[in-house]
Tab-separated table of C-alpha atoms in Angstrom:
chain	number	residue	atom	x	y	z
A	1	MET	CA	50.604	57.634	-9.147
A	2	SER	CA	50.416	58.775	-5.524
A	3	ILE	CA	49.215	62.226	-6.533
A	4	SER	CA	46.290	60.886	-8.515
A	5	ARG	CA	45.394	58.474	-5.702
A	6	ARG	CA	45.295	61.285	-3.173
A	7	GLN	CA	43.208	63.342	-5.547
A	8	PHE	CA	40.867	60.364	-5.632
A	9	LEU	CA	40.430	60.397	-1.872
A	10	LYS	CA	39.876	64.141	-1.920
A	11	GLY	CA	37.148	63.645	-4.495
A	12	ALA	CA	35.614	60.810	-2.474
A	13	SER	CA	35.286	63.019	0.579
A	14	VAL	CA	33.030	65.426	-1.251
A	15	ALA	CA	31.170	62.863	-3.315
A	16	GLY	CA	27.793	63.883	-2.055
A	17	ALA	CA	28.174	67.445	-3.199
A	18	VAL	CA	27.604	66.621	-6.874
A	19	ALA	CA	24.432	65.144	-8.278
A	20	ALA	CA	24.581	62.367	-10.863
A	21	THR	CA	22.997	62.714	-14.270
A	22	PRO	CA	19.484	61.191	-14.302
A	23	PHE	CA	19.430	57.568	-15.436
A	24	SER	CA	17.900	56.800	-18.812
A	25	ILE	CA	17.260	53.544	-20.609
A	26	SER	CA	18.688	52.697	-24.002
A	27	LYS	CA	15.857	51.447	-26.184
A	28	ALA	CA	18.403	49.509	-28.235
A	29	VAL	CA	18.678	46.885	-25.507
A	30	ALA	CA	16.251	43.988	-25.761
A	31	ALA	CA	14.415	43.527	-22.482
A	32	ASN	CA	14.519	39.733	-22.760
A	33	LYS	CA	18.296	39.467	-23.160
A	34	GLU	CA	20.069	38.335	-19.992
A	35	LEU	CA	23.151	40.030	-18.554
A	36	LYS	CA	25.668	37.643	-16.964
A	37	ILE	CA	27.618	39.257	-14.121
A	38	TYR	CA	30.751	37.647	-12.631
A	39	ALA	CA	31.810	39.566	-9.514
A	40	TRP	CA	33.117	39.247	-5.990
A	41	ALA	CA	30.959	37.269	-3.555
A	42	GLY	CA	28.467	39.580	-1.841
A	43	TYR	CA	28.867	42.432	-4.340
A	44	ILE	CA	25.579	42.021	-6.218
A	45	THR	CA	22.444	41.565	-4.142
A	46	ASP	CA	18.915	40.544	-5.078
A	47	GLU	CA	17.861	44.117	-4.267
A	48	MET	CA	20.349	45.460	-6.805
A	49	LEU	CA	19.306	43.003	-9.515
A	50	ALA	CA	15.638	43.844	-8.936
A	51	ASP	CA	16.296	47.584	-9.101
A	52	PHE	CA	18.364	47.187	-12.275
A	53	LYS	CA	15.568	45.197	-13.913
A	54	ALA	CA	12.917	47.679	-12.765
A	55	LYS	CA	14.822	50.550	-14.353
A	56	THR	CA	15.963	48.828	-17.558
A	57	GLY	CA	13.785	45.774	-18.111
A	58	ILE	CA	16.970	43.673	-18.330
A	59	ASN	CA	17.265	40.350	-16.527
A	60	ALA	CA	20.654	39.806	-14.895
A	61	THR	CA	22.251	36.824	-13.170
A	62	PHE	CA	25.137	36.947	-10.714
A	63	THR	CA	27.910	34.378	-10.284
A	64	PRO	CA	30.355	35.005	-7.407
A	65	TYR	CA	34.101	34.471	-7.131
A	66	GLY	CA	36.361	34.831	-4.111
A	67	THR	CA	39.775	35.979	-5.361
A	68	ASN	CA	41.451	37.777	-8.246
A	69	ASP	CA	43.275	34.576	-9.125
A	70	GLU	CA	39.994	32.651	-9.337
A	71	LEU	CA	38.651	35.268	-11.736
A	72	MET	CA	41.776	35.222	-13.878
A	73	ASN	CA	41.914	31.423	-14.022
A	74	SER	CA	38.238	31.202	-14.973
A	75	LEU	CA	38.637	33.625	-17.865
A	76	ARG	CA	41.835	31.994	-19.086
A	77	ALA	CA	40.111	28.599	-19.068
A	78	THR	CA	37.293	29.893	-21.306
A	79	ASP	CA	39.309	32.427	-23.351
A	80	GLY	CA	37.157	35.278	-22.054
A	81	THR	CA	33.852	33.546	-22.769
A	82	GLY	CA	30.835	32.930	-20.520
A	83	PHE	CA	30.257	36.284	-18.820
A	84	ASP	CA	29.398	39.801	-19.939
A	85	ILE	CA	30.970	41.850	-17.148
A	86	ILE	CA	33.650	41.244	-14.489
A	87	MET	CA	35.077	43.305	-11.593
A	88	PRO	CA	38.874	42.906	-11.237
A	89	THR	CA	41.106	45.214	-9.234
A	90	VAL	CA	42.730	47.924	-11.337
A	91	ASP	CA	46.285	46.696	-10.752
A	92	ARG	CA	45.435	43.369	-12.414
A	93	VAL	CA	43.880	44.775	-15.594
A	94	PRO	CA	47.136	44.904	-17.635
A	95	GLY	CA	47.460	41.151	-17.091
A	96	TYR	CA	44.042	40.543	-18.665
A	97	VAL	CA	45.090	42.699	-21.610
A	98	ASP	CA	48.338	40.751	-21.968
A	99	TYR	CA	46.376	37.496	-22.131
A	100	ASP	CA	43.875	39.021	-24.597
A	101	LEU	CA	40.913	38.256	-22.334
A	102	VAL	CA	39.151	41.642	-22.298
A	103	GLN	CA	38.041	44.364	-24.690
A	104	PRO	CA	38.405	48.158	-24.538
A	105	LEU	CA	35.393	50.137	-23.340
A	106	ASP	CA	33.423	52.291	-25.740
A	107	THR	CA	33.797	55.330	-23.509
A	108	THR	CA	31.170	57.281	-25.446
A	109	ARG	CA	28.480	54.934	-24.125
A	110	ILE	CA	29.208	55.524	-20.432
A	111	LYS	CA	27.720	58.408	-18.442
A	112	TRP	CA	30.946	59.387	-16.750
A	113	ASP	CA	29.366	62.402	-15.082
A	114	GLY	CA	27.922	59.914	-12.579
A	115	CYS	CA	31.422	58.749	-11.571
A	116	LEU	CA	33.853	60.617	-9.331
A	117	GLU	CA	36.359	62.456	-11.503
A	118	SER	CA	39.071	61.598	-9.005
A	119	ALA	CA	38.327	57.886	-9.439
A	120	MET	CA	38.652	58.276	-13.183
A	121	SER	CA	42.057	59.929	-12.925
A	122	GLY	CA	43.152	57.573	-10.163
A	123	SER	CA	42.394	54.521	-12.323
A	124	GLU	CA	44.459	55.629	-15.301
A	125	VAL	CA	47.388	53.614	-13.946
A	126	GLY	CA	46.272	50.073	-14.735
A	127	GLY	CA	42.836	50.887	-16.126
A	128	VAL	CA	44.193	52.523	-19.288
A	129	VAL	CA	46.564	50.386	-21.364
A	130	GLU	CA	48.275	51.738	-24.487
A	131	GLY	CA	45.839	54.624	-24.611
A	132	LYS	CA	42.697	52.480	-24.365
A	133	ARG	CA	40.467	52.434	-21.273
A	134	TYR	CA	39.407	48.965	-20.168
A	135	PHE	CA	38.168	49.833	-16.678
A	136	ALA	CA	35.203	51.802	-15.287
A	137	PRO	CA	35.834	52.414	-11.541
A	138	SER	CA	33.198	50.995	-9.214
A	139	ASP	CA	34.564	50.959	-5.671
A	140	TRP	CA	37.604	51.191	-3.449
A	141	GLY	CA	38.607	49.927	-0.045
A	142	THR	CA	41.523	48.919	2.111
A	143	GLU	CA	43.211	46.034	3.855
A	144	ALA	CA	44.527	47.015	7.274
A	145	ILE	CA	44.187	46.017	10.937
A	146	ALA	CA	40.973	44.556	12.366
A	147	TYR	CA	41.088	43.908	16.088
A	148	HIS	CA	38.938	42.854	19.031
A	149	LYS	CA	38.407	45.873	21.250
A	150	ASP	CA	38.595	43.810	24.451
A	151	TYR	CA	41.367	41.325	23.715
A	152	ALA	CA	43.822	42.848	21.237
A	153	ASP	CA	46.876	44.600	22.675
A	154	VAL	CA	47.057	47.689	20.447
A	155	ASP	CA	47.098	51.455	20.619
A	156	PRO	CA	44.343	52.493	18.176
A	157	LYS	CA	46.153	55.763	17.470
A	158	ASN	CA	49.502	54.106	16.745
A	159	LEU	CA	48.738	50.905	14.858
A	160	SER	CA	51.413	48.967	12.998
A	161	TYR	CA	51.555	45.790	10.951
A	162	GLY	CA	54.050	44.720	13.606
A	163	ASP	CA	51.214	44.708	16.176
A	164	LEU	CA	49.988	41.474	14.630
A	165	TRP	CA	53.082	39.685	15.844
A	166	LYS	CA	53.139	40.776	19.484
A	167	PRO	CA	53.537	37.764	21.808
A	168	GLU	CA	50.229	38.710	23.458
A	169	HIS	CA	48.449	37.738	20.233
A	170	ALA	CA	49.807	34.178	20.085
A	171	SER	CA	47.381	31.820	18.316
A	172	GLY	CA	45.004	34.728	17.708
A	173	VAL	CA	46.109	36.177	14.351
A	174	THR	CA	44.368	35.907	10.973
A	175	VAL	CA	45.972	36.998	7.698
A	176	ARG	CA	45.839	36.317	3.975
A	177	GLY	CA	49.006	34.632	2.740
A	178	HIS	CA	50.286	36.908	-0.008
A	179	SER	CA	49.123	40.232	1.435
A	180	ALA	CA	50.459	39.369	4.902
A	181	LEU	CA	53.893	39.197	3.272
A	182	VAL	CA	53.394	42.727	1.929
A	183	GLY	CA	52.276	43.972	5.355
A	184	ILE	CA	55.376	42.442	6.924
A	185	GLY	CA	57.404	44.014	4.121
A	186	LEU	CA	56.064	47.492	4.904
A	187	TRP	CA	56.818	46.945	8.589
A	188	LEU	CA	60.395	45.814	7.850
A	189	GLU	CA	60.911	48.625	5.338
A	190	LYS	CA	59.913	51.172	7.990
A	191	MET	CA	62.653	49.733	10.186
A	192	GLY	CA	65.220	49.796	7.376
A	193	LYS	CA	65.486	46.016	7.145
A	194	LEU	CA	64.781	45.448	3.427
A	195	PRO	CA	67.576	45.391	0.826
A	196	PHE	CA	65.432	47.365	-1.671
A	197	PRO	CA	62.427	49.707	-1.324
A	198	LEU	CA	59.342	47.484	-1.281
A	199	LEU	CA	57.938	49.087	-4.449
A	200	GLU	CA	61.018	47.889	-6.346
A	201	SER	CA	59.678	44.360	-5.832
A	202	TYR	CA	57.045	45.083	-8.477
A	203	LYS	CA	59.616	46.261	-11.029
A	204	SER	CA	62.295	43.557	-11.104
A	205	GLU	CA	62.665	39.924	-10.149
A	206	LYS	CA	66.023	40.660	-8.509
A	207	ALA	CA	64.522	43.160	-6.066
A	208	MET	CA	61.431	41.022	-5.530
A	209	ARG	CA	63.412	37.926	-4.559
A	210	ALA	CA	65.872	39.849	-2.405
A	211	ASN	CA	63.070	41.543	-0.463
A	212	PHE	CA	60.780	38.549	-0.177
A	213	ASP	CA	63.552	36.260	1.049
A	214	VAL	CA	63.860	38.600	4.049
A	215	ILE	CA	60.083	38.967	4.392
A	216	LEU	CA	59.447	35.218	4.209
A	217	LYS	CA	61.995	34.493	6.934
A	218	GLU	CA	60.240	36.959	9.260
A	219	ALA	CA	56.805	35.589	8.361
A	220	VAL	CA	57.753	31.972	9.023
A	221	ALA	CA	59.263	32.945	12.383
A	222	HIS	CA	55.794	34.073	13.520
A	223	LYS	CA	53.683	31.493	11.714
A	224	ASP	CA	52.824	29.620	14.906
A	225	MET	CA	50.782	32.682	15.962
A	226	ILE	CA	48.251	32.177	13.164
A	227	ALA	CA	44.779	31.093	14.234
A	228	GLN	CA	43.611	30.872	10.627
A	229	PHE	CA	44.671	31.947	7.170
A	230	TRP	CA	41.922	33.506	5.073
A	231	SER	CA	41.501	33.964	1.342
A	232	THR	CA	37.840	35.027	1.067
A	233	GLU	CA	35.590	37.421	2.966
A	234	ASN	CA	33.636	34.634	4.632
A	235	GLU	CA	36.844	33.004	5.858
A	236	ALA	CA	38.129	36.267	7.334
A	237	GLN	CA	34.891	36.828	9.242
A	238	GLY	CA	34.867	33.211	10.388
A	239	ALA	CA	38.326	33.597	11.898
A	240	PHE	CA	36.919	36.110	14.404
A	241	ARG	CA	33.533	34.451	14.874
A	242	THR	CA	34.587	30.872	15.527
A	243	ASN	CA	38.341	30.326	15.322
A	244	GLY	CA	39.701	32.520	18.086
A	245	ALA	CA	41.194	35.427	16.151
A	246	VAL	CA	41.618	38.632	18.159
A	247	ILE	CA	43.551	40.608	15.523
A	248	GLY	CA	44.101	40.335	11.805
A	249	GLN	CA	45.109	41.955	8.566
A	250	THR	CA	41.766	41.995	6.756
A	251	TRP	CA	39.642	43.984	4.369
A	252	ASP	CA	37.646	46.859	5.813
A	253	SER	CA	34.460	44.973	4.990
A	254	THR	CA	35.392	42.218	7.452
A	255	ALA	CA	35.335	44.582	10.423
A	256	PHE	CA	32.296	46.430	9.057
A	257	LYS	CA	30.217	43.263	8.706
A	258	LEU	CA	31.221	41.929	12.127
A	259	GLY	CA	30.469	45.299	13.701
A	260	GLU	CA	27.034	45.320	12.091
A	261	GLU	CA	26.391	42.006	13.843
A	262	GLY	CA	27.316	43.520	17.199
A	263	GLU	CA	30.806	42.036	17.453
A	264	PRO	CA	33.310	44.367	19.228
A	265	ILE	CA	35.664	44.472	16.235
A	266	ALA	CA	37.339	47.766	15.289
A	267	TYR	CA	39.372	48.661	12.218
A	268	GLY	CA	42.247	51.043	11.644
A	269	ALA	CA	45.070	51.994	9.310
A	270	PRO	CA	48.628	51.206	10.419
A	271	LYS	CA	51.260	53.935	10.331
A	272	GLU	CA	52.999	52.119	7.459
A	273	GLY	CA	49.895	52.729	5.317
A	274	ALA	CA	46.705	50.749	4.750
A	275	LEU	CA	46.826	48.625	1.598
A	276	ALA	CA	44.369	50.297	-0.782
A	277	TRP	CA	42.741	48.945	-3.909
A	278	MET	CA	40.221	49.998	-6.531
A	279	GLU	CA	37.871	47.730	-8.473
A	280	GLY	CA	35.794	48.338	-11.536
A	281	PHE	CA	33.802	47.049	-14.458
A	282	VAL	CA	35.589	45.304	-17.330
A	283	ILE	CA	34.125	43.542	-20.375
A	284	PRO	CA	35.478	40.078	-21.298
A	285	LYS	CA	36.653	39.659	-24.875
A	286	ASN	CA	33.788	37.356	-25.896
A	287	ALA	CA	30.952	38.952	-23.937
A	288	ASN	CA	27.580	38.069	-25.437
A	289	ASN	CA	25.531	41.055	-24.239
A	290	VAL	CA	27.690	44.173	-24.451
A	291	ASP	CA	24.699	46.510	-24.815
A	292	ALA	CA	23.403	45.454	-21.391
A	293	VAL	CA	26.863	45.962	-19.862
A	294	TYR	CA	26.735	49.686	-20.629
A	295	GLU	CA	23.214	49.866	-19.214
A	296	PHE	CA	24.480	48.233	-16.016
A	297	ILE	CA	27.445	50.607	-15.663
A	298	ASN	CA	25.218	53.639	-16.224
A	299	TRP	CA	22.701	52.278	-13.720
A	300	TYR	CA	25.506	51.852	-11.177
A	301	TYR	CA	26.645	55.454	-11.657
A	302	THR	CA	23.554	56.752	-9.848
A	303	PRO	CA	23.459	57.651	-6.137
A	304	GLU	CA	20.808	55.043	-5.353
A	305	ALA	CA	22.664	52.123	-6.955
A	306	GLY	CA	25.981	53.189	-5.450
A	307	ALA	CA	24.407	53.359	-1.989
A	308	MET	CA	22.946	49.856	-2.401
A	309	PHE	CA	26.439	48.584	-3.175
A	310	VAL	CA	27.987	50.264	-0.121
A	311	LYS	CA	25.273	48.971	2.206
A	312	ALA	CA	25.839	45.448	0.861
A	313	THR	CA	29.637	45.434	1.054
A	314	GLY	CA	30.936	48.114	3.401
A	315	TYR	CA	33.240	49.386	0.649
A	316	ASN	CA	33.199	52.850	-0.888
A	317	SER	CA	31.329	53.506	-4.122
A	318	THR	CA	32.640	55.717	-6.932
A	319	ALA	CA	29.068	56.762	-7.816
A	320	LYS	CA	28.542	60.463	-7.108
A	321	GLY	CA	26.056	61.163	-4.340
A	322	ALA	CA	26.059	57.608	-2.953
A	323	SER	CA	27.630	58.628	0.365
A	324	GLU	CA	24.762	60.989	1.157
A	325	LEU	CA	22.263	58.120	1.083
A	326	LEU	CA	24.113	55.840	3.503
A	327	PRO	CA	22.989	54.859	7.005
A	328	GLU	CA	24.654	56.722	9.869
A	329	SER	CA	26.367	53.510	11.011
A	330	THR	CA	28.142	53.213	7.671
A	331	LYS	CA	29.310	56.812	7.773
A	332	ALA	CA	30.488	56.352	11.360
A	333	PHE	CA	32.526	53.258	10.459
A	334	PHE	CA	34.417	55.195	7.797
A	335	ASN	CA	35.076	58.172	10.070
A	336	ASN	CA	36.179	55.963	12.956
A	337	SER	CA	38.491	53.891	10.761
A	338	TYR	CA	40.434	56.620	8.939
A	339	SER	CA	41.893	59.951	9.944
A	340	GLN	CA	42.751	62.462	7.232
A	341	GLN	CA	46.388	61.472	7.724
A	342	ASP	CA	45.474	57.810	7.176
A	343	LEU	CA	43.768	58.685	3.902
A	344	ALA	CA	46.784	60.665	2.730
A	345	ASN	CA	49.059	57.740	3.676
A	346	LEU	CA	47.290	54.929	1.800
A	347	TRP	CA	49.589	52.395	0.129
A	348	TRP	CA	47.965	51.704	-3.242
A	349	TRP	CA	48.609	48.286	-4.738
A	350	PRO	CA	51.014	48.697	-7.671
A	351	ILE	CA	50.346	47.035	-11.019
A	352	GLN	CA	50.897	43.307	-10.543
A	353	GLU	CA	52.168	41.946	-13.834
A	354	PRO	CA	51.945	38.193	-14.543
A	355	TRP	CA	55.624	37.580	-13.695
A	356	TYR	CA	55.138	39.234	-10.302
A	357	VAL	CA	51.939	37.289	-9.568
A	358	ALA	CA	53.750	34.020	-10.339
A	359	LEU	CA	56.575	34.885	-7.929
A	360	ARG	CA	54.140	36.203	-5.333
A	361	ASN	CA	52.266	32.905	-5.416
A	362	GLU	CA	55.551	31.018	-5.114
A	363	TYR	CA	56.421	32.856	-1.900
A	364	GLN	CA	52.897	32.526	-0.590
A	365	ASP	CA	53.024	28.757	-1.141
A	366	ARG	CA	56.355	28.568	0.691
A	367	TYR	CA	54.854	30.570	3.558
A	368	LEU	CA	51.737	28.412	3.841
A	369	SER	CA	53.648	25.147	3.618
A	370	ALA	CA	56.492	26.110	5.989
């Protein structure tokens, strides 16, 4: 898995060198049939919807969600009915397949030459289940350390998840419950304090419980340092804007958005490895407008659409050529946030099977309620 992920980053670094195949419209799609998109809050803008309609004639509506669990619960409640396209993270796709909520892609209808080859190979773990591809990669990003340049006590060139818990940061930390436990786990693993390698937690309940008992104890010991827990993008940004956070374990987009507003917030990868994820397009089992889904994916795999997505979110598009169309500030944020060593050291989220998610939520609840 790590080899394909590193190949993905290598491909991303030269994305602009390859031109995407020109977009074309399938005449089989009725212009008056609406496409219903269910995606992360902030991922689909009015500009994107207008451009998609201008190029295809298809009307599309966007409904936002804030977490992977919200998406999963919504689809389980409706048995995969109500939306035509969703955007889960690749590590969660096998769970949707297990619950029979999604359908395989007709790969012959997607213009894959507009997508980074490295993203395709990197998404085979999770995105391909029993030989069938369910996932078309759309974007990737990280969760690492965001910090106030003036008030956080850190060495930007030697960041660690342990920096969050320095006494100097008392009452100024923001984290997400379940991923903070993983960050603490990577920190403890680096110091040789876990009973099993952290990755073993995703393979057996025995290892998961043994590791997370140690992790939870450490997390609770520092809980009084938390200014605010976050679970959505808006909450993470709000922690810095209004609730006194000076450092946090957040998505890259949090620091990017705050920086765009002029806030002195920087972002960097800890030496234990930034938590990295990939998202993509998946079709629910009972989608009503599958034809329009393929038009949307093919529209996205153009440099212009990919660049719109990056400018809206701060994440990295898998559309070839998108990086060449980005503003200089966006390029600078990426270059300032990651060294080549950081990119080679990313810690990609493993597949999170339903049993693991249930246990993860159990430990998160114990953490939040402690």
